[in-house]
Amino acid sequence: MSATSPSILQALSPSDTEDVAQRRALLAEIDASCRGTLMLFFGAALVWLLIGTVFALIASWKMHSPDFLADIPWLTFGRVRPAHLNAVVFGFASEAAIAVTLWLICRLCRAPLMHGWVVNIAGVFWNIGVAIGIGGILAGHSTAIEWLEIPGYATPLLFVSYALIAIWGIITFRFRREKHLYVSQWYLLAALFWFPWLYSAAQILLIMEPVRGVVQATVNWWFAHNVLGLWFTPIGIGAIYYFIPKVLGIPVYKYSLSVIGFWSLALFYNWNGMHHLVGGPLPAWLITVSIVASVMMTIPVVTVGLNHHFTMWGSFHKLKDSPVLRFMVFGGMSYTVTSLHGVLLALRSVSEVTHFTHSTIAHAHQGMYAFFTMVMFGAIYYIVPRIIQVEWPSARLISIHFWASAIGIMLYIVPLIIGGTLQGVAMINPDVPFLDPNKYSVVTMTVPYLRVRSVSGFIILVGHLAFATSFIWIVARWIKAARQHQPTPIVSNV
Amino acid sequence: MNPDPDNNTPAAAGVVADLAPADPREHIEPNEAQRPMSLWYVTFLCLFFGWGGYYVQRYSADYGALSYDENAGFGGAKTNIVKQVDPYVLGKRLFENVCAKCHQPDGHGVAGQYPPLVGSEWALASGPARMVRIALDGLQGPITVKGAGYNNTMTPHRDALNDQQLAAILTYVRTQKEWGHNASAVAPEEVAGIRNKTKDRAALGSWTAAELLALPDHEPRP
């Protein structure tokens, strides 16, 4: 190739230098290697998201209209609510998390996903496991342990599928071509190790060989809290760490903050959970240590928040044009707010009021939806057009999705935190009766807030339907394009 | 580098950059900037670590498995571990759960069915020897209380209640102020002694009034 004639790469992207063009070619190869696997996971995640949303609406409606579907055993509150939780946590959130993690690991390691069919098989079995699990819950076989309701006959399937996926992620990491470990990779890799530890410990101690007494509650809260903090949170933060600087084209603000943010999360999060048992018959030190760990979570939260915020500093006007950035920044800000609110809720004096009220539920949704799910939406909007080489068909649908989700979840969280706190104040006041339709009672005072929650649920559903429409549309275009064109030439060998 | 750095603004419909090696609008992979840590930030870290250390020490009592009171303070929790339970309070609660179903919450029983405890010569005997036996292994057959005859069965509580609980119930019944009772309290040790002495009784069935009347009020010292 002579120096004067442009290479094929330069012909394709004339604005780039040879070096950048080669990197792009590698990225394209990586994207192509992830294509089938990621589309499988994203598609399945979307289906579970819709199913989970419908379950959520049914459960929410029952909270203020208990007669609704009350005569169908399969759809009683005690079954629909865990079905919702497991559909969105193990169906939607975990599958989106796995797909985003695999893609980020491949890209940041500069290594294509090898033998993606193994992960595909694991993905199929994961979905079968979740489907059997949720069917089991609806049939009444729930284990009745929060966050672990999936009956024992489905969990081994989930665990084996997960192990296969995690091992594949780690193998990809082993064959990395990039020496420098970018901050996102620390979080993602740690999450791949943390989740099986949490899940297997909880399965063994609560379902296979159940521990007794207060230890059971301790293990349950440890798992339920840590699955948020050591599985979803690191993947969410890792994704934000990648996408904000990626979209802006600038480096992350401070390497030192990244390091402290990661290690303080690793150090403190695992001690969380027992602060939910304030007032319970637990040794005082166990609750105290958990409270301190919760308060110390301020360090990673503020650190990561500062790092993201100063990376964004001066670029906030770009939120106007970039849907990905919008989802990411919304998620990142929610992470800061929800975590600092969580610090507050962990204090003994606050917990005595807010625990066992709806404000805990609002807090959980702030973490799982306003933070994690929004980040996953942003990541999906970024990744899908790259792996299938098709643009999103409608900017308006993406906009509808963002605003419906953002407004819907705020309408969910804010009133329910206020209502839940008032409910807590009423519950510790001996003069307020528990249920009395004729005066101010604990049950009747929450009803207006619960109605608002149902309304917010419908708004969120609109967002999800817009997302589903976009997704089906882009897949249809992809299939059409694949029929019309020859397969994309492999550019990596050029 | 790029005029339009945002990679996700949907392009004009139908524009599919099929042959492009990755999206040409996309920035190359991100990295981190090296900047020194600010003094404010280090101060913030130190403050939190300092507070955390103080709080753990202040509100963990003595880190004991049985220390439930976070305000006990270090070392002080040792006096808090075994809370002295007032036998009268414990007895009242257990009485309402266990005994009141037949003997009634007011202790008057049900005429012709369940004998009264209020003013009963059985309950107010100078020693608890008979009462402990009845509570442990039950009673069957005819019995006369306050001049009235009864013929019913009382269930045994040997396995259901421990020494402390039985002693508390009997103490409550014997010292109930509202019933005008002022007999002696029953110690858990007394219950334990009789429980041990009569450990074969369960196999023989519940006590009868005649058997009990043959025994002294006070348990003879061994």
XYZ file of C-alpha atoms in Angstrom:
716
model
C 0.000 0.000 0.000
C 1.609 3.245 -1.089
C 1.758 6.240 1.177
C -0.377 8.324 -1.082
C -3.288 6.027 -1.661
C -5.707 5.864 1.250
C -6.246 2.548 2.949
C -9.655 0.940 2.904
C -10.114 1.970 6.503
C -9.393 5.580 5.713
C -11.688 5.388 2.755
C -14.445 4.318 5.070
C -13.756 6.934 7.749
C -11.777 9.659 6.042
C -11.597 11.880 9.103
C -9.608 9.367 11.139
C -5.908 8.669 11.274
C -4.723 5.157 10.473
C -4.315 4.341 14.168
C -7.816 5.440 15.145
C -9.240 3.691 12.121
C -7.612 0.458 13.197
C -9.049 0.788 16.680
C -12.448 1.354 15.196
C -12.060 -1.751 13.105
C -11.298 -3.724 16.242
C -14.323 -2.255 18.008
C -16.456 -3.270 15.042
C -15.127 -6.805 15.232
C -15.886 -6.920 18.972
C -19.381 -5.560 18.419
C -20.022 -8.155 15.743
C -18.855 -10.947 18.050
C -21.373 -9.903 20.710
C -24.265 -9.388 18.317
C -26.370 -12.536 18.694
C -25.717 -12.962 22.396
C -26.543 -9.406 23.327
C -29.684 -9.267 21.192
C -30.879 -12.470 22.869
C -30.321 -11.037 26.339
C -31.751 -7.597 25.536
C -34.811 -9.101 23.869
C -35.489 -11.434 26.781
C -34.873 -8.603 29.244
C -37.457 -6.495 27.445
C -40.045 -9.273 27.617
C -39.435 -9.692 31.365
C -39.593 -5.938 31.827
C -43.083 -5.845 30.332
C -44.235 -8.900 32.281
C -42.774 -7.446 35.470
C -44.481 -4.116 34.865
C -47.868 -5.793 34.471
C -47.357 -7.758 37.694
C -46.330 -4.516 39.393
C -49.498 -2.774 38.274
C -51.689 -5.624 39.504
C -49.914 -5.629 42.877
C -50.075 -1.861 43.155
C -53.778 -1.786 42.315
C -54.535 -4.381 44.974
C -52.931 -2.158 47.611
C -55.777 0.350 47.418
C -58.498 -1.886 45.909
C -58.062 -5.233 47.682
C -61.039 -6.796 45.866
C -59.310 -6.539 42.489
C -58.655 -10.109 41.185
C -58.923 -11.312 44.765
C -60.784 -14.503 43.807
C -58.019 -15.863 41.574
C -55.487 -17.695 43.750
C -52.736 -17.293 41.112
C -53.071 -13.528 41.177
C -53.340 -12.861 44.892
C -51.046 -10.206 46.288
C -48.774 -12.690 48.013
C -47.928 -14.250 44.655
C -48.081 -11.299 42.266
C -45.735 -9.162 44.293
C -42.858 -11.683 44.428
C -43.581 -12.535 40.773
C -43.066 -8.849 39.945
C -39.874 -8.694 41.985
C -38.328 -11.787 40.457
C -39.388 -10.886 36.909
C -37.734 -7.477 37.068
C -34.728 -8.483 39.180
C -33.744 -11.853 37.712
C -35.518 -11.467 34.377
C -35.034 -7.884 33.286
C -32.319 -6.295 35.425
C -29.944 -9.241 35.674
C -30.166 -10.060 31.970
C -29.619 -6.459 30.939
C -26.763 -6.308 33.448
C -25.160 -9.463 32.083
C -25.398 -8.254 28.478
C -24.014 -4.792 29.253
C -21.245 -6.340 31.372
C -20.175 -8.747 28.640
C -20.128 -5.993 26.032
C -18.163 -3.599 28.219
C -15.658 -6.274 29.193
C -15.121 -7.203 25.539
C -14.705 -3.613 24.482
C -12.475 -2.540 27.352
C -10.314 -5.665 27.017
C -10.194 -5.151 23.228
C -11.108 -8.820 22.969
C -14.003 -10.255 20.965
C -16.423 -12.595 22.713
C -15.168 -16.080 21.911
C -17.624 -18.916 21.306
C -20.605 -16.739 22.090
C -22.888 -19.752 21.608
C -21.950 -20.982 25.086
C -23.317 -17.784 26.583
C -26.366 -18.084 24.336
C -27.126 -21.533 25.727
C -26.605 -20.228 29.265
C -28.930 -17.339 28.437
C -31.643 -19.681 27.190
C -31.390 -21.782 30.337
C -31.357 -18.676 32.532
C -34.634 -17.618 30.938
C -36.118 -21.072 31.360
C -35.049 -20.942 35.012
C -36.672 -17.563 35.575
C -39.841 -18.693 33.761
C -40.094 -21.879 35.846
C -39.377 -19.847 38.964
C -42.074 -17.284 38.323
C -44.538 -19.966 37.280
C -43.722 -21.717 40.556
C -44.311 -18.539 42.542
C -47.688 -18.012 40.871
C -48.587 -21.650 41.540
C -47.899 -21.091 45.225
C -44.467 -22.707 45.576
C -42.688 -19.554 46.712
C -40.037 -20.048 49.376
C -41.513 -16.990 51.167
C -38.012 -15.575 51.621
C -37.797 -12.064 50.246
C -35.650 -11.716 47.095
C -35.248 -15.511 47.018
C -38.845 -16.528 46.345
C -37.954 -18.650 43.309
C -38.648 -22.238 44.393
C -35.771 -24.623 44.973
C -36.354 -26.603 41.772
C -35.515 -23.607 39.553
C -32.527 -22.124 41.369
C -29.864 -24.681 40.334
C -30.676 -23.873 36.699
C -30.157 -20.185 37.403
C -26.927 -20.807 39.253
C -25.387 -23.034 36.581
C -26.395 -20.631 33.788
C -24.954 -17.745 35.734
C -21.715 -19.593 36.447
C -21.280 -20.275 32.731
C -21.860 -16.623 31.859
C -19.526 -15.320 34.561
C -16.806 -17.787 33.597
C -17.126 -16.585 29.997
C -16.747 -12.994 31.103
C -13.650 -13.886 33.095
C -12.155 -15.923 30.222
C -12.650 -12.922 27.953
C -10.848 -10.829 30.533
C -8.025 -13.384 30.665
C -7.425 -12.984 26.922
C -7.468 -9.190 26.991
C -5.274 -7.240 24.596
C -5.390 -4.009 26.576
C -3.054 -3.811 29.558
C -4.635 -0.794 31.230
C -7.650 -1.689 33.338
C -10.196 1.060 32.967
C -12.275 1.822 36.090
C -15.446 0.228 34.658
C -13.687 -3.116 34.463
C -12.939 -3.186 38.191
C -16.602 -2.824 38.980
C -17.810 -5.289 36.369
C -15.295 -7.960 37.215
C -15.928 -7.574 40.936
C -19.682 -7.905 40.345
C -19.134 -11.148 38.423
C -17.457 -12.575 41.542
C -19.701 -10.962 44.157
C -23.035 -12.174 42.810
C -22.351 -15.944 42.949
C -20.947 -15.494 46.464
C -24.105 -13.710 47.623
C -26.498 -16.020 45.842
C -24.900 -19.305 46.861
C -24.385 -18.206 50.481
C -28.033 -17.150 50.755
C -29.303 -20.308 49.008
C -27.302 -22.592 51.275
C -28.045 -20.749 54.532
C -31.729 -20.058 53.881
C -33.078 -22.810 51.643
C -30.829 -25.873 51.573
C -29.686 -25.948 55.224
C -31.754 -23.185 56.837
C -30.096 -21.434 59.746
C -32.363 -20.765 62.714
C -33.728 -17.787 64.568
C -32.460 -14.273 64.074
C -29.580 -15.523 61.929
C -32.164 -16.245 59.240
C -33.326 -12.633 59.219
C -29.712 -11.502 59.255
C -28.779 -13.599 56.218
C -31.930 -12.562 54.370
C -31.333 -8.852 54.827
C -27.654 -9.264 54.068
C -28.528 -10.923 50.756
C -31.400 -8.636 49.781
C -29.386 -5.517 50.492
C -26.135 -6.733 49.007
C -27.657 -8.002 45.800
C -28.474 -4.337 45.167
C -25.148 -3.051 46.360
C -22.701 -5.655 45.106
C -24.419 -6.895 41.946
C -26.546 -4.123 40.434
C -24.732 -1.086 41.823
C -21.244 -1.945 40.537
C -22.611 -2.760 37.086
C -24.606 0.479 37.054
C -21.623 2.545 38.178
C -19.303 0.717 35.803
C -21.661 1.518 32.933
C -21.891 5.206 33.894
C -18.094 5.362 34.166
C -17.912 4.092 30.608
C -20.733 5.900 28.874
C -20.428 9.465 30.180
C -16.783 9.949 29.129
C -17.400 7.847 26.028
C -20.224 10.011 24.779
C -18.475 13.247 25.743
C -15.103 12.146 24.393
C -13.246 13.378 27.464
C -11.393 11.470 30.218
C -12.883 10.684 33.615
C -12.192 13.571 36.003
C -9.822 11.949 38.520
C -8.157 8.540 38.644
C -7.603 8.801 42.417
C -11.330 9.279 43.020
C -12.066 6.216 40.907
C -9.743 4.111 43.045
C -11.119 5.304 46.380
C -14.708 5.038 45.151
C -14.253 1.427 44.122
C -12.357 0.156 47.146
C -14.546 1.930 49.676
C -17.605 0.307 48.061
C -15.870 -3.073 48.259
C -14.900 -2.428 51.879
C -18.162 -1.070 53.290
C -21.089 -2.400 51.295
C -20.938 -5.976 52.460
C -21.552 -4.888 56.081
C -24.890 -3.321 55.144
C -28.275 -4.909 55.647
C -28.616 -5.416 59.391
C -29.621 -1.776 59.835
C -33.033 -2.970 58.608
C -33.294 -4.954 61.841
C -33.045 -1.963 64.194
C -35.144 -2.825 67.240
C -34.958 -6.528 66.471
C -33.492 -9.136 68.839
C -30.000 -8.890 67.345
C -26.780 -8.256 69.248
C -26.350 -4.491 69.465
C -22.941 -4.487 67.804
C -24.209 -6.214 64.658
C -26.774 -3.492 64.016
C -24.303 -0.774 64.991
C -21.662 -2.051 62.571
C -24.275 -2.113 59.807
C -25.335 1.446 60.573
C -21.729 2.634 60.510
C -21.130 0.803 57.218
C -24.257 2.445 55.777
C -23.078 5.879 56.836
C -19.578 5.150 55.559
C -21.184 4.420 52.170
C -21.252 8.204 51.921
C -17.580 7.924 50.941
C -17.990 5.824 47.768
C -21.235 7.596 46.895
C -19.842 11.109 47.202
C -16.590 10.067 45.557
C -18.252 8.474 42.549
C -20.770 11.325 42.410
C -17.989 13.936 42.349
C -16.094 11.998 39.712
C -19.142 11.729 37.452
C -20.268 15.265 38.127
C -16.933 16.875 37.315
C -16.636 14.710 34.214
C -19.979 16.138 33.106
C -19.018 19.659 34.229
C -19.302 22.048 31.320
C -21.077 19.499 29.133
C -24.547 19.584 30.613
C -25.907 21.275 27.481
C -25.236 18.018 25.629
C -28.055 16.374 27.580
C -30.340 18.115 25.120
C -29.111 16.083 22.158
C -28.037 12.785 23.616
C -30.623 10.347 24.946
C -27.865 8.044 26.190
C -26.309 10.818 28.239
C -29.723 11.774 29.558
C -30.445 8.279 30.869
C -26.923 7.997 32.307
C -26.966 11.339 34.088
C -30.459 10.721 35.450
C -29.263 7.336 36.727
C -26.058 8.747 38.190
C -27.839 11.540 40.017
C -30.443 9.100 41.308
C -27.619 6.924 42.624
C -26.272 9.810 44.681
C -29.700 10.819 45.975
C -30.913 7.315 46.762
C -27.706 6.372 48.524
C -27.624 9.479 50.706
C -31.300 8.913 51.499
C -30.369 5.337 52.387
C -27.707 6.623 54.787
C -30.394 8.636 56.512
C -32.786 5.647 56.679
C -30.113 3.509 58.350
C -29.875 5.724 61.444
C -31.632 4.237 64.460
C -33.774 7.297 65.140
C -34.985 7.467 61.512
C -35.355 3.732 61.029
C -37.652 3.500 64.053
C -40.111 5.684 62.123
C -39.666 4.673 58.486
C -39.116 0.944 58.727
C -42.077 -1.313 57.890
C -43.619 1.560 55.919
C -44.047 2.287 52.211
C -41.031 4.588 52.266
C -38.752 1.528 52.228
C -40.438 0.390 49.020
C -39.984 3.845 47.513
C -36.320 3.736 48.467
C -35.828 0.332 46.832
C -37.426 1.557 43.592
C -35.289 4.655 43.635
C -32.230 2.424 43.638
C -33.449 -0.262 41.263
C -35.331 1.914 38.800
C -34.319 5.573 39.000
C -30.663 4.526 39.167
C -30.040 1.073 37.776
C -32.819 0.582 35.244
C -32.328 4.045 33.749
C -28.620 3.323 33.311
C -29.464 0.036 31.614
C -31.900 1.794 29.258
C -29.182 4.268 28.315
C -26.704 1.466 27.739
C -29.150 -0.465 25.553
C -29.804 2.664 23.459
C -26.077 2.994 22.945
C -25.163 -0.626 22.329
C -27.936 -1.965 20.097
C -27.317 0.290 17.042
C -23.619 -0.541 17.214
C -23.908 -4.296 17.359
C -26.562 -4.613 14.653
C -25.468 -1.596 12.587
C -28.975 -0.196 12.385
C -30.018 3.208 13.700
C -32.894 3.644 16.137
C -35.907 4.367 13.961
C -37.547 7.106 16.008
C -36.034 9.787 18.221
C -39.529 10.635 19.439
C -40.114 7.184 20.889
C -36.835 7.396 22.797
C -37.863 10.788 24.099
C -41.277 9.465 25.183
C -39.548 6.568 26.902
C -37.190 8.834 28.818
C -39.779 11.323 29.979
C -42.403 8.707 30.872
C -39.877 6.732 32.883
C -38.359 9.798 34.538
C -41.651 11.472 35.433
C -43.277 8.149 36.317
C -40.571 7.121 38.752
C -40.382 10.546 40.390
C -44.158 10.457 40.836
C -43.660 7.035 42.400
C -40.827 7.906 44.767
C -41.557 11.376 46.127
C -45.180 10.893 47.264
C -44.467 7.410 48.610
C -41.490 8.581 50.688
C -43.629 11.368 52.154
C -46.624 9.061 52.653
C -44.444 6.305 54.097
C -42.840 8.649 56.603
C -46.241 9.962 57.715
C -47.378 6.342 57.948
C -44.406 5.609 60.213
C -45.256 8.567 62.426
C -48.833 7.285 62.663
C -47.704 3.728 63.440
C -45.629 4.726 66.459
C -48.406 6.941 67.803
C -50.594 4.813 70.101
C -53.515 7.222 69.677
C -53.813 6.481 65.944
C -55.777 3.265 65.322
C -54.490 0.758 62.787
C -57.703 0.537 60.773
C -60.719 2.733 61.242
C -62.603 3.952 58.175
C -64.110 6.890 60.050
C -61.010 8.620 61.347
C -57.298 9.089 60.691
C -55.868 5.564 60.819
C -52.675 3.941 59.578
C -54.384 2.029 56.780
C -56.699 4.742 55.475
C -54.105 7.525 55.504
C -51.855 5.629 53.078
C -54.545 5.040 50.450
C -54.152 8.351 48.525
C -50.397 7.790 48.211
C -50.996 4.247 47.000
C -53.383 5.539 44.338
C -50.716 7.967 43.137
C -48.360 5.032 42.888
C -50.748 3.169 40.596
C -50.975 6.258 38.386
C -47.190 6.482 38.246
C -47.109 2.807 37.293
C -49.232 3.498 34.217
C -46.943 6.358 33.198
C -43.944 4.050 33.518
C -45.803 1.437 31.456
C -46.207 4.009 28.658
C -42.437 4.477 28.682
C -41.838 0.742 28.538
C -44.263 0.334 25.652
C -42.433 3.087 23.757
C -39.185 1.230 24.440
C -40.677 -2.066 23.278
C -41.965 -0.429 20.079
C -38.531 1.011 19.358
C -36.886 -2.315 19.998
C -39.240 -4.357 17.844
C -38.962 -1.750 15.101
C -35.160 -1.754 15.080
C -35.086 -5.557 15.073
C -37.485 -5.575 12.115
C -35.189 -3.193 10.253
C -32.210 -5.311 11.144
C -33.841 -8.440 9.739
C -34.885 -6.559 6.622
C -31.381 -5.167 6.128
C -29.863 -8.605 6.624
C -32.138 -9.995 3.885
C -31.317 -7.248 1.435
C -27.579 -6.976 1.894
C -24.701 -9.343 1.746
C -23.260 -10.103 5.147
C -21.014 -7.372 6.490
C -17.441 -8.045 5.344
C -15.035 -8.872 8.099
C -13.018 -5.720 8.466
C -10.588 -6.833 11.126
C -8.202 -8.474 8.684
C -7.959 -5.481 6.421
C -12.294 15.752 16.576
C -15.900 15.090 15.772
C -18.346 17.773 14.932
C -21.161 15.678 16.314
C -19.831 13.747 19.281
C -23.174 12.367 20.254
C -23.332 8.946 18.838
C -26.918 8.382 19.481
C -28.841 11.110 17.819
C -30.808 9.083 15.332
C -29.586 9.791 11.861
C -31.925 10.492 8.992
C -34.255 7.588 8.441
C -32.849 4.879 6.241
C -29.221 5.872 6.709
C -27.544 2.675 7.754
C -23.788 2.846 7.861
C -23.576 -0.804 7.082
C -19.971 -0.954 6.005
C -18.525 1.457 8.503
C -16.095 -0.145 10.936
C -17.929 0.864 14.105
C -19.735 4.137 14.210
C -17.534 6.868 12.751
C -19.163 9.373 15.086
C -18.030 7.372 18.093
C -15.175 8.540 20.288
C -12.354 6.141 21.022
C -12.496 4.358 24.351
C -12.461 6.490 27.507
C -9.598 6.837 29.993
C -8.916 8.584 33.290
C -7.213 11.879 33.971
C -4.503 12.066 36.629
C -5.120 14.859 39.086
C -3.944 15.258 42.695
C -6.392 14.708 45.535
C -7.764 17.861 47.096
C -7.207 18.595 50.766
C -10.942 19.050 51.260
C -11.536 15.545 50.064
C -8.913 14.052 52.388
C -10.449 15.980 55.305
C -13.857 14.583 54.375
C -12.469 11.020 54.399
C -10.788 11.530 57.782
C -13.939 12.948 59.333
C -15.993 9.971 58.252
C -13.469 7.393 59.400
C -13.154 9.164 62.746
C -16.903 9.275 63.234
C -17.275 5.617 62.200
C -14.694 4.478 64.742
C -16.351 6.474 67.507
C -19.859 5.244 66.703
C -18.924 1.553 66.539
C -17.226 1.744 69.910
C -19.956 3.822 71.541
C -23.008 1.808 70.449
C -21.805 -1.792 70.439
C -22.065 -2.377 74.198
C -19.360 -4.974 74.843
C -19.709 -6.704 71.420
C -21.354 -9.578 73.277
C -23.728 -11.981 71.560
C -26.314 -11.309 74.280
C -25.910 -7.535 74.537
C -29.011 -6.033 73.005
C -28.877 -2.547 74.490
C -26.772 -0.319 72.273
C -26.782 2.444 74.877
C -25.228 0.300 77.602
C -21.748 1.565 76.755
C -18.552 -0.437 76.732
C -18.323 -2.808 79.688
C -21.587 -1.516 81.107
C -23.486 -4.066 79.113
C -22.331 -6.866 81.372
C -24.846 -5.801 84.005
C -27.460 -5.635 81.287
C -27.097 -9.133 79.961
C -29.436 -10.933 82.357
C -32.412 -8.736 82.995
C -34.142 -9.549 86.273
C -37.665 -10.569 85.344
C -40.357 -9.653 87.849
C -42.071 -13.023 88.529
C -45.371 -11.260 89.144
C -45.303 -9.622 85.666
C -44.178 -12.810 83.955
C -46.739 -14.819 85.912
C -49.581 -12.457 84.988
C -48.760 -12.740 81.288
C -48.470 -16.524 81.386
C -51.616 -16.845 83.503
C -53.596 -14.923 80.902
C -52.243 -17.154 78.124
C -52.328 -20.533 79.819
C -54.609 -20.673 82.873
C -57.302 -18.082 82.215
C -58.986 -20.191 79.528
C -60.494 -22.435 82.234
C -59.984 -20.609 85.508
C -61.062 -17.339 83.824
C -59.102 -14.067 83.818
C -60.724 -13.068 87.111
C -59.716 -16.374 88.703
C -63.265 -17.332 89.681
C -63.472 -20.380 87.401
C -66.782 -21.659 86.028
C -69.305 -22.978 88.503
C -69.643 -26.766 88.288
C -66.845 -27.068 85.705
C -63.622 -25.317 86.599
C -62.820 -24.642 90.249
C -61.984 -21.080 91.348
C -58.508 -19.943 92.359
C -59.636 -16.862 94.259
C -59.773 -17.781 97.944
C -59.138 -21.461 97.123
C -57.679 -23.448 100.021
C -55.628 -25.423 97.445
C -54.017 -22.306 96.027
C -53.461 -20.586 99.343
C -52.057 -23.549 101.263
C -49.102 -22.590 103.430
C -46.731 -24.456 101.076
C -46.889 -24.998 97.285
C -46.211 -28.759 97.290
C -49.668 -29.787 96.010
C -50.093 -26.888 93.637
C -46.763 -27.530 91.917
C -47.716 -31.155 91.424
C -51.089 -30.238 89.918
C -49.486 -27.750 87.550
C -46.804 -30.237 86.511
C -48.835 -33.377 85.918
C -52.475 -32.303 85.986
C -55.432 -33.435 88.037
C -58.337 -35.806 87.459
C -61.386 -37.032 89.296
C -63.555 -35.510 92.030
C -62.234 -32.615 94.105
C -63.785 -30.236 96.625
C -62.856 -26.536 96.438
C -64.399 -23.938 98.765
C -67.079 -26.435 99.693
C -68.203 -27.132 96.114
C -67.557 -30.383 94.265
C -65.947 -30.582 90.817
C -65.184 -33.553 88.564
C -63.054 -32.632 85.582
C -59.512 -33.033 84.255
C -56.690 -30.514 84.221
C -53.973 -30.917 81.593
C -50.342 -31.429 82.619
C -47.779 -28.672 81.881
C -44.584 -30.554 82.660
C -43.210 -30.204 79.123
C -44.881 -26.921 78.219
C -43.555 -24.678 80.990
C -40.126 -24.510 82.600
C -39.313 -24.038 86.301
C -39.081 -20.258 86.081
C -42.394 -19.989 84.243
C -44.290 -22.333 86.565
C -42.873 -20.592 89.639
C -43.914 -17.234 88.189
C -47.491 -18.388 87.504
C -47.906 -19.907 90.965
C -46.366 -16.852 92.614
C -48.809 -14.676 90.717
C -51.813 -16.757 91.756
C -50.700 -16.882 95.413
C -49.954 -13.154 95.657
C -52.660 -11.623 93.393
C -53.412 -8.362 95.195
C -56.802 -7.791 93.586
C -57.902 -11.245 94.740
C -56.738 -10.402 98.253
C -54.098 -13.160 98.147
C -50.995 -12.858 100.289
C -49.471 -16.348 100.392
C -45.756 -17.065 100.063
C -43.992 -16.811 96.695
C -42.834 -19.955 94.870
C -39.160 -20.217 93.952
C -38.034 -21.864 90.676
C -35.827 -24.135 92.814
C -38.909 -25.534 94.611
C -40.522 -26.354 91.288
C -37.296 -27.927 90.057
C -37.078 -30.099 93.179
C -40.616 -31.424 92.863
C -40.258 -31.841 89.091
C -37.226 -34.014 89.662
C -38.807 -35.986 92.484
C -41.973 -36.762 90.503
C -40.361 -37.342 87.137
C -41.989 -40.785 86.836
C -45.449 -39.429 87.578
C -46.344 -38.653 83.953
C -46.451 -42.374 83.192
C -48.912 -42.966 86.023
C -51.407 -40.341 84.845
C -52.648 -37.180 86.489
C -52.951 -36.749 90.259
C -56.155 -37.361 92.178
C -57.334 -35.184 95.058
C -56.995 -38.098 97.483
C -53.348 -38.655 96.579
C -52.568 -34.984 97.020
C -54.340 -34.651 100.359
C -52.094 -37.400 101.699
C -49.081 -35.143 101.066
C -47.914 -32.361 103.394
C -48.328 -28.691 102.471
C -44.613 -28.166 102.533
C -42.209 -30.330 100.665
C -40.120 -32.156 103.279
C -36.421 -31.367 103.000
C -34.507 -34.380 101.705
